[in-house]
Amino acid sequence: MRINRGGRSSRQLTLVENSPLRSADPRTKLFLSLAISLVVMTSIERLLIFLGVYLLFLVWTRLLSPTVQHVWRLKWLLIFLFAFDWWLISLDHAVLICIRLILLTGVFALFFSTTNTRELGLALEKLHIPYRYAFSLSLAFQSLGLLDDEWRAIREAQSSRGALPDSSSFWKLVTNVGDLISLTVPAIVLTTKRAWAITEASYARGFDSPHRVSYHTLEFSRLDFLLMAGTTLLLILLFWRW
Amino acid sequence: MLRAKQVSFQYPQEGHGLPPVSLDVAPGRLTLVTGPSGCGKSTLARCLMGLIPHLYNGEILGEVWLNGFRTTDVPMWQLAEKAGMVFQNPAAQMLAPTVEDEIIFGLENLGLARDEIKSRLETALQDFNLTHMRHRNPQTLSGGEQQRLALAAILARQPQALILDEPLSMLDTTAATDLIAYLERFVAGGKSLVMFEHRHEYLDDLPEVDHIALGGNKEETDFQQHATNLLIQKNFNLIIEGLHVQLGKKEVIHKLNLSLTSGQVVAIVGRNGVGKTTLLRSLAGLQKHNGDIKVITPDGEQRPNFGMVFQNPDLQLFNASVRDELLYRIPNPDIPYFNWLISALGLDRYENTPPLLLSEGEKKRVTLGLALMRRPAHGLLLDEPSLGQDIIHKTILIRLLRTLADAGQLVMMTTHDLNLASHADRLILLGPEGEIIADSLTEVVLQDSSAWQKTGIILPNWFLRQREAESAK
């Protein structure tokens, strides 16, 4: 029995087990993600060059498909931003904003398609973030997929009783924004209940024990050093004044 | 050893809490605690584990002793070394990305050596038959598998006492029977077990069970059998022809054919994942499908119009009062009908109460009311309606469903609860591939042993005894 999820399939990011990045240290992937997030601040010409290199990198790491799927979800936002920026500012600016958003969204897919939340928590611990916060943050990311499932379940349940806000047009949604309460209140209730249930379950298994040890360990491999060196070199080239 | 001496607890909100209770659970003993919804069972469970007062605000009186420690005197992690607790909803207590990490989490907190963690992990995976799914995400497991994992994660810590808060409520018959077998072994190992459960018939076969019944507000509903105000449509047939549902790559329902007549309660029983919920969602128009679903009346063909009652009432409730909830978005509400309905559901005393403050059983009845306020022309579809319901709420539910069927509506429900299913007029058994194994009058299907065998459902002993008694009559 799939409790409360009968008949639906999840849109959570699944781990790409055959990606070379799957075996990389999560700290390396955090560094990689941070580097890509920095690259978005460069000029459009250099950004386009980077995008080409990045696409090749995604093909090598077998992450092109999950990244495209993830970015595809933002298609309406991207179209809106592109049109709005082109109309109000310039075509160059519209392209720049869209590439930045695509890259930042892609970074999220790259990291979570190759790292599970336990590995994220462990990486944060190694980076001297207190266990309590590292654990909470990894749980928060783990819950993202569940939020999506719950949101869809709420929409379905409310539509069956005719309590779904009228979203047939943007204007109707804006004028009847109060109706969104039929979705937001159940979402808050479910999230709060789940958060509390996890808190109880973790304390019942000694979460606050001062004797805690870590079963899993992290160790840099040759791949990690290569990735970090390559990323650093690319960053220097992109930000070099030439 | 677990001992509570006149322990009581009062939450900051008025009217919620636990009246004074005493209990004594010796090693090698199982204590069953029963009582109606809202009597404080879950609160007592949390007091025994020490979660109250460590995680909850409120006033606790009396004492709870756990292996020689008073729960108020030691930190939570120290109590967790002596006792473990498994909660009602197995999915909600999963906190790791893989099955083995779920077990490792509790072992890491004990500060064990790496080899010891590895050894306990492997033992737990084997004991609970989880080895083949050790790398899977716990959220993708079935309810039975999740409950097994929750138990494995706790028992790997080797606690002296175990507290279980309604562990059977979300399990199917087979998973519930398996769980009881695990618990029997735990108690036989000289450990203490306290179990809070509505479905206690599963414990009937255990040799020695101490029983504590908590009181509470046993409500008697002034239930009206007549349903003259219901908008009914008598004499129709629901025809399902070649129903086919594909979810992703999985074929959930394959060419299903079914014909049902109005005026009856139909129970659909089958193992987890055979497509019961998907069938209801298809009938409610919430699921894309191939094939025909039509209603044939003396006046011709109609589109099916059913109200759907979901497993989890929290998905739908958001208004400030039960009255507002039931009347939300109902154009020109029929107030006499509303008054009849709220009374029939036993909710009239809560008319001005926020529905989110009600007990789970009462919330479920509010969602039943939501479906009925829209006056579905053909009847109701209920997904696991008795989930988490005590005997009083279940009795109210059965009587209400019977009233609707007597008024000419078609009531279809999926359930794992064999007691509830035995009150239906017609029983449909689904096989492992979602195929119909049996479809007949309930008393006929209940006696058909070979059909039950084909479903893969292991019938518990209490049910077999009940069936033999019925057969002897």
XYZ file of C-alpha atoms in Angstrom:
715
model
C 0.000 0.000 0.000
C 1.378 3.404 -0.957
C -0.179 5.439 1.749
C -2.034 8.528 0.551
C -0.353 8.293 -2.817
C -2.482 5.773 -4.586
C -2.198 5.986 -8.297
C 0.236 8.818 -8.706
C 3.845 8.792 -9.718
C 6.373 11.077 -8.044
C 8.278 13.852 -9.820
C 11.197 13.671 -7.410
C 14.745 13.792 -8.797
C 16.072 10.254 -8.831
C 19.729 9.380 -8.425
C 21.576 8.693 -11.678
C 23.579 5.726 -10.436
C 25.649 5.354 -13.610
C 26.877 8.944 -13.607
C 30.636 9.346 -12.967
C 29.701 12.139 -10.563
C 27.780 9.678 -8.367
C 31.053 8.408 -6.918
C 32.518 11.879 -6.415
C 32.752 13.330 -2.925
C 29.709 15.519 -2.130
C 32.079 18.308 -1.050
C 33.498 18.325 -4.583
C 29.988 18.582 -5.970
C 29.216 21.436 -3.574
C 32.351 23.197 -4.857
C 31.286 22.516 -8.439
C 27.798 23.885 -7.772
C 29.204 26.967 -6.099
C 31.562 27.554 -9.017
C 28.738 27.337 -11.556
C 26.681 29.723 -9.429
C 29.601 32.186 -9.601
C 29.955 31.833 -13.354
C 26.496 33.309 -13.900
C 27.975 36.683 -12.896
C 30.256 36.802 -15.926
C 29.506 38.528 -19.264
C 27.136 37.044 -21.846
C 29.923 36.108 -24.286
C 31.857 34.163 -21.686
C 28.647 32.715 -20.324
C 27.796 31.311 -23.757
C 31.266 29.724 -23.987
C 30.799 28.239 -20.546
C 27.367 26.930 -21.515
C 28.954 24.972 -24.360
C 31.570 23.438 -22.040
C 28.885 22.756 -19.454
C 26.685 20.910 -21.981
C 29.629 18.627 -22.850
C 30.195 18.056 -19.158
C 26.506 17.086 -18.704
C 26.759 14.626 -21.589
C 29.890 13.047 -20.065
C 28.261 12.779 -16.631
C 25.009 11.389 -18.130
C 23.084 14.230 -16.504
C 21.765 15.968 -19.593
C 18.377 14.295 -19.426
C 17.559 14.994 -15.730
C 18.837 18.568 -16.137
C 16.666 19.188 -19.194
C 13.661 17.676 -17.411
C 14.259 19.902 -14.412
C 14.697 23.051 -16.481
C 11.616 22.142 -18.556
C 9.466 22.614 -15.483
C 10.399 26.296 -15.531
C 9.451 26.772 -19.180
C 6.598 29.225 -18.475
C 8.689 31.295 -16.098
C 11.535 31.361 -18.621
C 9.221 32.442 -21.440
C 7.700 35.135 -19.234
C 11.110 36.434 -18.108
C 12.490 36.370 -21.628
C 9.541 38.303 -23.088
C 9.403 40.756 -20.179
C 13.143 41.532 -20.257
C 13.262 41.809 -24.028
C 10.304 44.173 -24.002
C 11.499 46.334 -21.113
C 15.302 46.187 -21.461
C 16.991 44.396 -24.379
C 17.366 41.078 -26.143
C 20.880 40.639 -24.702
C 19.600 41.115 -21.199
C 16.720 38.686 -21.777
C 19.138 36.005 -23.005
C 21.508 36.655 -20.088
C 18.763 36.354 -17.466
C 17.417 33.143 -19.004
C 20.859 31.505 -19.235
C 21.547 32.443 -15.627
C 18.271 30.869 -14.482
C 18.847 27.735 -16.578
C 22.341 27.312 -15.135
C 21.220 27.802 -11.545
C 18.346 25.362 -11.993
C 20.680 22.909 -13.689
C 23.087 23.085 -10.747
C 20.319 21.888 -8.441
C 19.595 18.946 -10.764
C 23.311 18.163 -11.103
C 23.801 18.011 -7.346
C 20.659 16.131 -6.353
C 20.788 13.673 -9.261
C 24.130 12.447 -7.955
C 23.954 13.021 -4.192
C 21.503 11.665 -1.679
C 20.501 13.663 1.377
C 22.599 11.529 3.750
C 25.694 12.378 1.705
C 24.718 16.055 1.753
C 24.367 15.958 5.547
C 27.735 14.260 5.919
C 29.412 16.817 3.629
C 27.949 19.671 5.664
C 29.180 18.035 8.868
C 32.664 17.742 7.401
C 32.440 21.438 6.586
C 31.983 22.008 10.344
C 28.299 22.781 10.254
C 26.819 21.464 13.562
C 25.154 18.054 13.163
C 21.749 19.364 14.266
C 21.672 21.880 11.385
C 23.278 19.553 8.820
C 20.679 16.902 9.641
C 17.786 19.393 9.475
C 18.966 20.769 6.139
C 19.323 17.314 4.600
C 15.830 16.410 5.864
C 14.439 19.601 4.356
C 15.812 18.674 0.930
C 14.494 15.139 1.332
C 11.024 16.547 1.957
C 10.941 18.590 -1.251
C 9.712 15.655 -3.331
C 7.085 14.813 -0.728
C 5.818 18.391 -0.805
C 5.215 18.016 -4.521
C 3.268 14.772 -3.985
C 1.228 16.296 -1.177
C 0.419 19.411 -3.172
C -0.949 17.278 -6.005
C -2.961 15.154 -3.556
C -4.492 18.302 -2.020
C -5.391 19.721 -5.432
C -7.075 16.461 -6.379
C -8.987 16.177 -3.101
C -10.193 19.788 -3.310
C -11.153 19.489 -6.959
C -13.328 16.475 -6.107
C -15.403 18.692 -3.773
C -15.379 21.705 -6.086
C -13.083 23.711 -3.797
C -10.228 24.235 -6.221
C -9.519 27.945 -6.881
C -10.510 29.034 -10.379
C -7.205 29.213 -12.263
C -8.673 29.247 -15.767
C -7.082 32.659 -16.253
C -4.377 34.594 -14.464
C -6.800 37.440 -13.751
C -9.356 35.111 -12.119
C -6.654 33.621 -9.935
C -5.520 37.086 -8.840
C -9.039 38.344 -8.100
C -9.948 35.188 -6.168
C -6.625 34.873 -4.371
C -8.501 34.281 -1.102
C -9.684 30.931 -2.486
C -6.089 29.698 -2.385
C -6.687 29.101 1.315
C -8.300 25.791 0.330
C -4.849 24.656 -0.823
C -2.524 26.477 1.526
C -4.129 25.492 4.852
C -4.059 21.723 4.146
C -0.494 22.083 2.819
C 0.621 23.818 6.024
C -1.199 21.252 8.189
C 0.373 18.281 6.383
C 3.859 19.793 6.435
C 3.638 20.668 10.120
C 2.371 17.200 10.999
C 5.145 15.535 9.027
C 7.820 17.763 10.568
C 6.550 16.934 14.040
C 6.345 13.196 13.286
C 9.973 13.204 12.093
C 11.057 15.141 15.181
C 9.431 12.542 17.451
C 10.810 9.625 15.431
C 14.352 11.017 15.513
C 14.279 11.699 19.280
C 12.880 8.195 19.878
C 16.065 6.934 18.184
C 18.425 9.021 20.285
C 18.908 11.986 17.926
C 20.232 14.218 20.743
C 22.821 11.707 21.976
C 26.236 13.224 22.739
C 27.834 9.846 21.911
C 26.847 9.891 18.233
C 29.352 8.505 15.728
C 29.309 8.565 11.937
C 29.160 5.191 10.204
C 29.837 6.578 6.737
C 33.025 8.417 5.904
C 34.057 10.752 3.107
C 37.333 10.579 1.266
C 38.629 12.504 -1.738
C 39.613 10.392 -4.730
C 41.598 11.169 -7.872
C 38.355 12.105 -9.629
C 37.635 14.723 -6.953
C 41.040 16.329 -7.348
C 40.667 16.355 -11.136
C 37.193 17.906 -10.958
C 38.265 20.591 -8.524
C 41.402 21.423 -10.481
C 39.450 21.597 -13.753
C 36.746 23.772 -12.214
C 39.304 26.132 -10.674
C 41.108 26.463 -13.992
C 37.845 27.204 -15.784
C 36.942 29.839 -13.198
C 40.313 31.548 -13.635
C 39.940 31.577 -17.417
C 36.391 32.945 -17.265
C 37.172 35.732 -14.811
C 40.656 36.598 -16.170
C 40.832 40.117 -17.565
C 41.874 39.417 -21.143
C 10.487 -2.795 33.116
C 8.041 0.019 32.433
C 5.947 1.510 35.195
C 3.516 4.436 35.272
C 2.105 5.644 38.554
C -1.000 7.807 38.285
C 0.485 9.626 35.335
C -1.648 12.355 33.802
C -0.945 15.125 31.331
C -2.704 18.309 30.391
C -1.880 20.012 27.071
C -1.896 23.824 27.042
C -5.165 23.666 25.053
C -8.133 23.066 27.341
C -9.966 19.772 27.168
C -7.085 17.764 25.713
C -4.990 15.423 27.783
C -4.669 12.197 29.683
C -6.565 11.375 32.879
C -4.556 9.591 35.619
C -3.427 6.108 34.550
C -1.240 3.464 36.178
C 0.351 0.478 34.509
C 3.134 -1.956 35.136
C 4.783 -3.909 32.317
C 7.198 -6.592 33.484
C 9.881 -8.092 31.229
C 8.426 -10.712 28.886
C 4.922 -9.234 29.122
C 2.715 -7.598 26.530
C 0.223 -4.960 27.618
C -2.536 -3.940 25.246
C -4.088 -0.511 25.787
C -7.415 0.165 24.113
C -9.955 2.944 24.240
C -12.038 5.210 22.023
C -10.503 8.026 19.970
C -9.568 11.035 22.046
C -9.224 9.119 25.339
C -5.483 9.823 25.532
C -3.885 6.634 24.183
C -1.281 8.453 22.075
C -0.591 10.854 24.962
C 0.030 7.903 27.310
C 2.351 6.315 24.715
C 4.381 9.539 24.557
C 4.498 9.759 28.375
C 5.857 6.188 28.565
C 8.544 6.927 25.976
C 9.477 10.212 27.647
C 8.608 12.355 24.615
C 6.259 13.964 27.134
C 7.486 16.113 28.864
C 10.776 16.386 26.901
C 9.236 17.561 23.618
C 5.789 18.777 24.691
C 4.582 21.730 26.701
C 1.951 21.008 29.323
C 1.498 19.819 32.879
C 2.531 16.269 33.755
C 1.591 14.705 37.093
C 2.507 11.289 38.473
C 5.602 9.340 37.495
C 6.845 7.121 34.694
C 9.776 4.788 35.367
C 11.731 3.182 32.562
C 14.303 0.580 33.563
C 14.935 2.284 36.869
C 15.021 5.832 35.485
C 12.300 8.390 36.079
C 11.537 9.854 32.642
C 11.583 13.431 33.922
C 15.062 13.021 35.420
C 17.123 11.887 32.424
C 17.606 13.320 28.918
C 15.651 11.942 25.989
C 18.617 10.169 24.364
C 19.190 8.148 27.535
C 15.525 7.049 27.585
C 15.794 6.130 23.915
C 18.597 3.707 24.820
C 16.203 1.811 27.087
C 12.993 1.944 25.065
C 11.894 2.345 21.481
C 8.689 3.653 19.990
C 7.034 2.997 16.635
C 4.383 5.440 15.543
C 1.070 5.063 13.721
C 2.054 6.372 10.299
C 5.150 4.508 9.090
C 5.762 6.865 6.145
C 5.928 9.908 8.402
C 8.753 8.484 10.552
C 11.136 7.698 7.681
C 14.049 10.122 7.840
C 16.832 8.628 5.728
C 17.300 8.329 1.949
C 17.804 4.534 1.957
C 16.555 1.549 3.929
C 19.975 0.779 5.396
C 20.573 4.403 6.370
C 17.244 4.342 8.207
C 18.565 1.532 10.423
C 22.074 3.015 10.688
C 20.721 6.351 11.985
C 19.652 4.872 15.343
C 22.836 2.812 15.683
C 25.072 5.847 15.077
C 23.274 7.626 17.904
C 24.208 4.787 20.276
C 27.873 5.548 19.626
C 28.637 1.960 18.615
C 31.845 0.825 16.932
C 31.715 0.587 13.139
C 31.898 -3.227 13.141
C 29.086 -3.473 15.660
C 26.910 -1.132 13.552
C 27.605 -3.259 10.477
C 26.785 -6.483 12.297
C 23.517 -5.132 13.772
C 22.547 -3.656 10.410
C 22.941 -6.988 8.620
C 21.031 -8.839 11.361
C 18.155 -6.345 11.253
C 17.958 -6.499 7.439
C 17.823 -10.292 7.558
C 15.404 -10.578 10.491
C 12.906 -8.268 8.827
C 13.441 -9.530 5.285
C 14.706 -6.161 4.055
C 18.081 -7.204 2.594
C 16.908 -7.145 -1.029
C 15.628 -3.584 -0.674
C 18.483 -2.135 1.394
C 19.344 0.588 -1.174
C 15.755 1.648 -1.863
C 14.249 4.940 -0.719
C 11.953 4.180 2.274
C 9.282 6.476 0.818
C 8.893 4.100 -2.146
C 8.126 1.060 0.042
C 4.653 -0.263 0.741
C 2.980 0.485 4.087
C 3.763 -3.009 5.380
C 7.413 -2.749 4.335
C 7.708 0.697 5.920
C 6.265 -0.560 9.201
C 8.712 -3.480 9.133
C 11.554 -1.041 8.513
C 10.413 1.237 11.354
C 10.411 -1.768 13.674
C 13.795 -2.989 12.387
C 15.313 0.482 12.950
C 14.104 0.488 16.547
C 14.868 -3.153 17.389
C 18.413 -2.929 15.983
C 19.051 -0.599 18.937
C 18.141 -3.532 21.220
C 15.782 -1.681 23.575
C 14.458 -3.369 26.698
C 10.956 -2.030 26.123
C 8.939 -1.269 23.032
C 5.969 1.074 22.726
C 3.773 0.819 19.640
C 1.136 3.450 18.837
C -1.496 1.828 16.588
C 1.050 -0.071 14.489
C -1.587 -2.080 12.631
C -3.873 0.748 11.573
C -2.342 1.243 8.116
C -1.382 -2.351 7.368
C -3.158 -4.921 5.262
C -4.113 -8.275 6.762
C -0.937 -10.067 5.702
C 1.395 -7.327 6.903
C -0.499 -7.105 10.219
C -0.199 -10.872 10.785
C 3.555 -10.727 10.017
C 4.037 -7.849 12.441
C 2.322 -9.717 15.275
C 4.674 -12.682 14.683
C 7.710 -10.370 15.061
C 6.284 -8.901 18.256
C 5.634 -12.341 19.697
C 9.334 -13.158 19.293
C 10.310 -9.834 20.899
C 8.245 -10.553 24.030
C 9.460 -14.152 24.167
C 12.982 -12.701 24.407
C 12.099 -11.279 27.818
C 11.394 -7.704 26.676
C 8.457 -5.473 27.659
C 5.918 -4.426 25.053
C 3.078 -1.925 25.267
C 0.752 -1.766 22.312
C -1.966 0.832 21.707
C -4.340 -0.564 19.122
C -7.938 -0.541 17.874
C -7.532 -3.706 15.786
C -6.717 -5.867 18.803
C -8.405 -8.968 17.363
C -4.962 -9.736 15.873
C -3.644 -10.332 19.405
C -6.264 -12.984 20.191
C -3.823 -15.834 19.531
C -1.075 -14.596 21.800
C -0.933 -16.642 24.994
C -0.814 -13.883 27.614
C -1.851 -10.303 27.050
C -2.541 -7.814 29.826
C -5.344 -5.492 28.822
C -5.943 -1.938 29.954
C -9.038 -0.131 28.690
C -8.947 3.637 28.883
C -12.271 5.466 29.243
C -12.896 8.770 27.505
C -15.955 10.247 25.980
C -17.796 7.342 24.477
C -20.137 9.127 22.197
C -23.531 7.827 21.305
C -24.826 9.330 18.151
C -28.486 9.985 17.757
C -28.413 8.387 14.359
C -31.376 8.712 12.088
C -31.934 5.787 9.829
C -34.219 7.561 7.414
C -32.736 9.280 4.417
C -35.787 10.852 2.937
C -33.990 14.099 2.214
C -31.271 12.507 0.181
C -31.361 13.170 -3.490
C -31.411 9.632 -4.703
C -31.396 7.978 -8.050
C -32.867 4.541 -7.802
C -32.330 1.599 -10.089
C -29.238 2.163 -12.104
C -26.349 0.004 -13.203
C -22.728 1.023 -13.217
C -20.988 -0.623 -16.140
C -17.203 -0.775 -16.397
C -15.948 -2.173 -19.704
C -12.304 -2.803 -20.550
C -10.966 -0.362 -17.978
C -7.257 0.093 -18.502
C -4.952 2.336 -16.493
C -1.263 2.817 -17.061
C 0.853 4.781 -14.548
C 4.249 5.493 -16.031
C 5.506 2.156 -17.296
C 3.292 0.156 -14.948
C -0.030 -1.260 -16.083
C -2.109 -0.872 -12.924
C -5.513 -1.981 -14.224
C -5.735 -4.288 -17.211
C -9.034 -4.642 -19.130
C -11.281 -4.714 -16.079
C -14.965 -5.487 -16.602
C -17.501 -5.011 -13.847
C -21.224 -4.438 -13.508
C -22.738 -3.104 -10.281
C -26.317 -2.327 -9.314
C -27.457 0.622 -7.209
C -28.609 0.208 -3.629
C -25.720 -1.804 -2.277
C -22.484 -1.482 -0.343
C -19.588 -3.004 -2.285
C -16.225 -3.749 -0.647
C -13.086 -4.154 -2.766
C -10.359 -6.144 -1.070
C -6.901 -7.012 -2.361
C -3.238 -6.809 -1.423
C -1.311 -3.560 -1.488
C -0.655 -2.063 -4.900
C -3.158 -4.104 -6.922
C -4.978 -0.984 -8.130
C -7.872 -0.568 -5.674
C -7.377 3.168 -5.185
C -6.737 3.660 -8.902
C -10.071 1.989 -9.656
C -11.903 4.398 -7.340
C -10.037 7.379 -8.785
C -11.022 6.291 -12.287
C -14.671 6.087 -11.248
C -14.431 9.543 -9.656
C -13.016 10.982 -12.888
C -9.671 11.798 -11.253
C -7.597 9.271 -13.192
C -6.866 9.156 -16.920
C -7.966 5.793 -18.275
C -9.005 3.839 -21.335
C -12.242 1.907 -21.529
C -15.840 2.766 -20.720
C -17.367 3.736 -17.416
C -21.072 4.468 -17.710
C -24.257 4.555 -15.680
C -27.369 3.055 -17.228
C -30.690 4.305 -15.843
C -34.257 3.633 -17.028
C -34.025 7.075 -18.703
C -30.849 6.268 -20.560
C -27.094 6.549 -20.192
C -25.542 9.045 -17.772
C -22.047 10.158 -16.842
C -20.997 8.658 -13.515
C -21.352 11.133 -10.668
C -19.808 9.854 -7.431
C -18.548 11.631 -4.343
C -15.054 10.590 -3.273
C -13.896 10.248 0.331
C -10.093 10.201 0.596
C -7.916 8.287 3.054
C -6.423 11.387 4.643
C -8.996 13.966 5.831
C -6.308 16.617 6.312
C -6.141 17.026 2.522
C -9.502 18.802 2.481
C -10.158 20.630 5.747
C -9.378 24.337 6.021
C -12.473 26.293 7.144
C -13.077 27.915 10.519
C -16.033 25.697 11.487
C -17.637 22.410 10.488
C -20.632 24.384 9.222
C -18.461 26.588 6.975
C -16.568 23.517 5.777
C -19.697 21.640 4.743
C -21.315 24.655 3.099
C -18.182 25.898 1.261
C -18.916 26.500 -2.431
C -22.371 24.884 -2.222
C -24.638 27.059 -4.365
C -28.063 27.697 -2.735
C -27.491 25.269 0.136
C -30.479 23.224 1.257
C -30.411 23.984 4.992
C -32.880 21.236 6.088
C -30.694 18.724 4.201
C -27.585 20.195 5.849
C -29.221 19.872 9.288
C -30.167 16.253 8.596
C -26.687 15.423 7.331
C -24.752 17.009 10.187
C -26.977 15.150 12.642
C -26.701 11.849 10.769
C -22.922 12.187 10.842
C -22.979 12.835 14.585
C -21.361 16.226 14.069
C -24.155 18.557 15.186
C -22.421 19.332 18.489
C -19.315 20.421 16.548
C -21.128 22.682 14.093
C -19.111 25.734 15.172
C -15.851 23.925 15.959
C -12.866 24.215 13.580
C -12.692 20.808 11.844
C -8.909 20.634 12.265
C -9.404 20.410 16.045
C -11.594 17.283 15.802
C -10.407 13.709 16.321
C -9.337 11.683 13.276
C -12.629 9.761 13.282
C -14.660 12.960 13.401
C -12.554 14.581 10.662
C -13.210 11.557 8.495
C -16.947 12.018 8.994
C -16.628 15.692 8.024
C -15.027 14.651 4.725
C -17.840 12.155 4.240
C -20.203 15.091 4.742
C -18.275 17.143 2.133
C -18.927 14.450 -0.445
C -22.590 14.089 0.521
C -23.298 17.852 0.582
C -22.632 17.904 -3.148
C -25.382 15.301 -3.528
C -23.603 12.935 -5.862
C -26.247 11.392 -8.100
C -24.926 7.848 -7.985
C -23.233 7.318 -4.676
C -19.989 7.351 -2.776
C -16.465 6.020 -3.262
C -14.489 5.563 -0.055
C -10.768 4.831 0.109
C -9.916 2.909 3.305
C -12.717 4.535 5.311
C -11.986 2.714 8.597
C -8.299 3.673 8.689
C -7.468 4.787 12.245
C -11.106 4.570 13.367
C -12.114 3.191 16.750
C -15.030 0.788 17.116
C -17.552 3.574 17.827
C -16.617 5.593 14.755
C -16.591 2.438 12.665
C -20.090 1.518 13.821
C -21.349 4.998 12.930
C -19.706 4.700 9.518
C -21.213 1.286 8.792
C -24.707 2.485 9.728
C -24.384 5.566 7.558
C -23.185 3.598 4.532
C -26.068 1.180 5.015
C -28.521 4.117 5.103
C -27.138 5.455 1.834
C -27.391 2.063 0.145
C -30.945 1.602 1.435
C -31.775 4.967 -0.109
C -30.694 3.645 -3.493
C -27.112 4.879 -3.703
C -24.152 2.761 -4.733
C -21.441 2.758 -2.088
C -18.025 1.376 -3.055
C -15.113 1.158 -0.661
C -11.598 -0.232 -0.698
C -10.531 -1.719 2.598
C -8.013 -3.938 4.368
C -10.352 -4.189 7.330
C -12.022 -7.596 7.094
C -14.516 -6.657 9.814
C -15.691 -3.696 7.764
C -15.700 -5.692 4.522
C -17.935 -8.333 6.103
C -20.669 -5.671 6.498
C -20.826 -5.070 2.738
C -23.531 -6.593 0.536
C -21.093 -7.548 -2.138
C -17.415 -8.394 -1.925
C -14.915 -8.163 -4.774
C -11.506 -9.778 -4.346
C -8.669 -8.522 -6.541
C -5.719 -10.745 -7.389
C -2.021 -9.809 -7.474
C -2.321 -8.380 -11.023
C -5.523 -6.494 -10.246
C -7.704 -9.174 -11.824
C -11.068 -10.042 -10.279
C -10.726 -13.309 -8.346
C -14.196 -13.336 -6.789
C -17.254 -11.122 -7.098
C -20.375 -12.189 -5.270
C -22.457 -11.778 -2.136
C -20.238 -11.105 0.858
C -21.269 -14.245 2.782
C -20.409 -16.372 -0.277
C -16.991 -14.801 -0.886
C -16.079 -14.906 2.802
C -16.432 -18.710 2.736
C -14.473 -19.172 -0.508
C -11.043 -20.244 0.795
C -9.523 -20.892 -2.628
C -10.374 -17.360 -3.795
C -8.668 -15.832 -0.746
C -5.630 -17.984 -1.385
C -5.379 -16.665 -4.948
C -5.371 -13.043 -3.719
C -2.199 -13.671 -1.708
C -3.935 -12.406 1.432
C -3.073 -14.420 4.541
C -6.231 -14.612 6.588
C -5.609 -14.138 10.312
C -6.726 -16.806 12.779
C -9.342 -14.597 14.438
C -11.023 -14.174 11.062
C -10.919 -17.896 10.269
C -12.531 -18.674 13.630
C -15.192 -16.046 12.970
C -15.816 -17.577 9.543
C -16.135 -21.072 10.964
C -18.642 -19.826 13.510
C -20.674 -18.156 10.764
C -20.477 -21.318 8.693
C -21.672 -23.469 11.623
C -24.700 -21.217 12.023
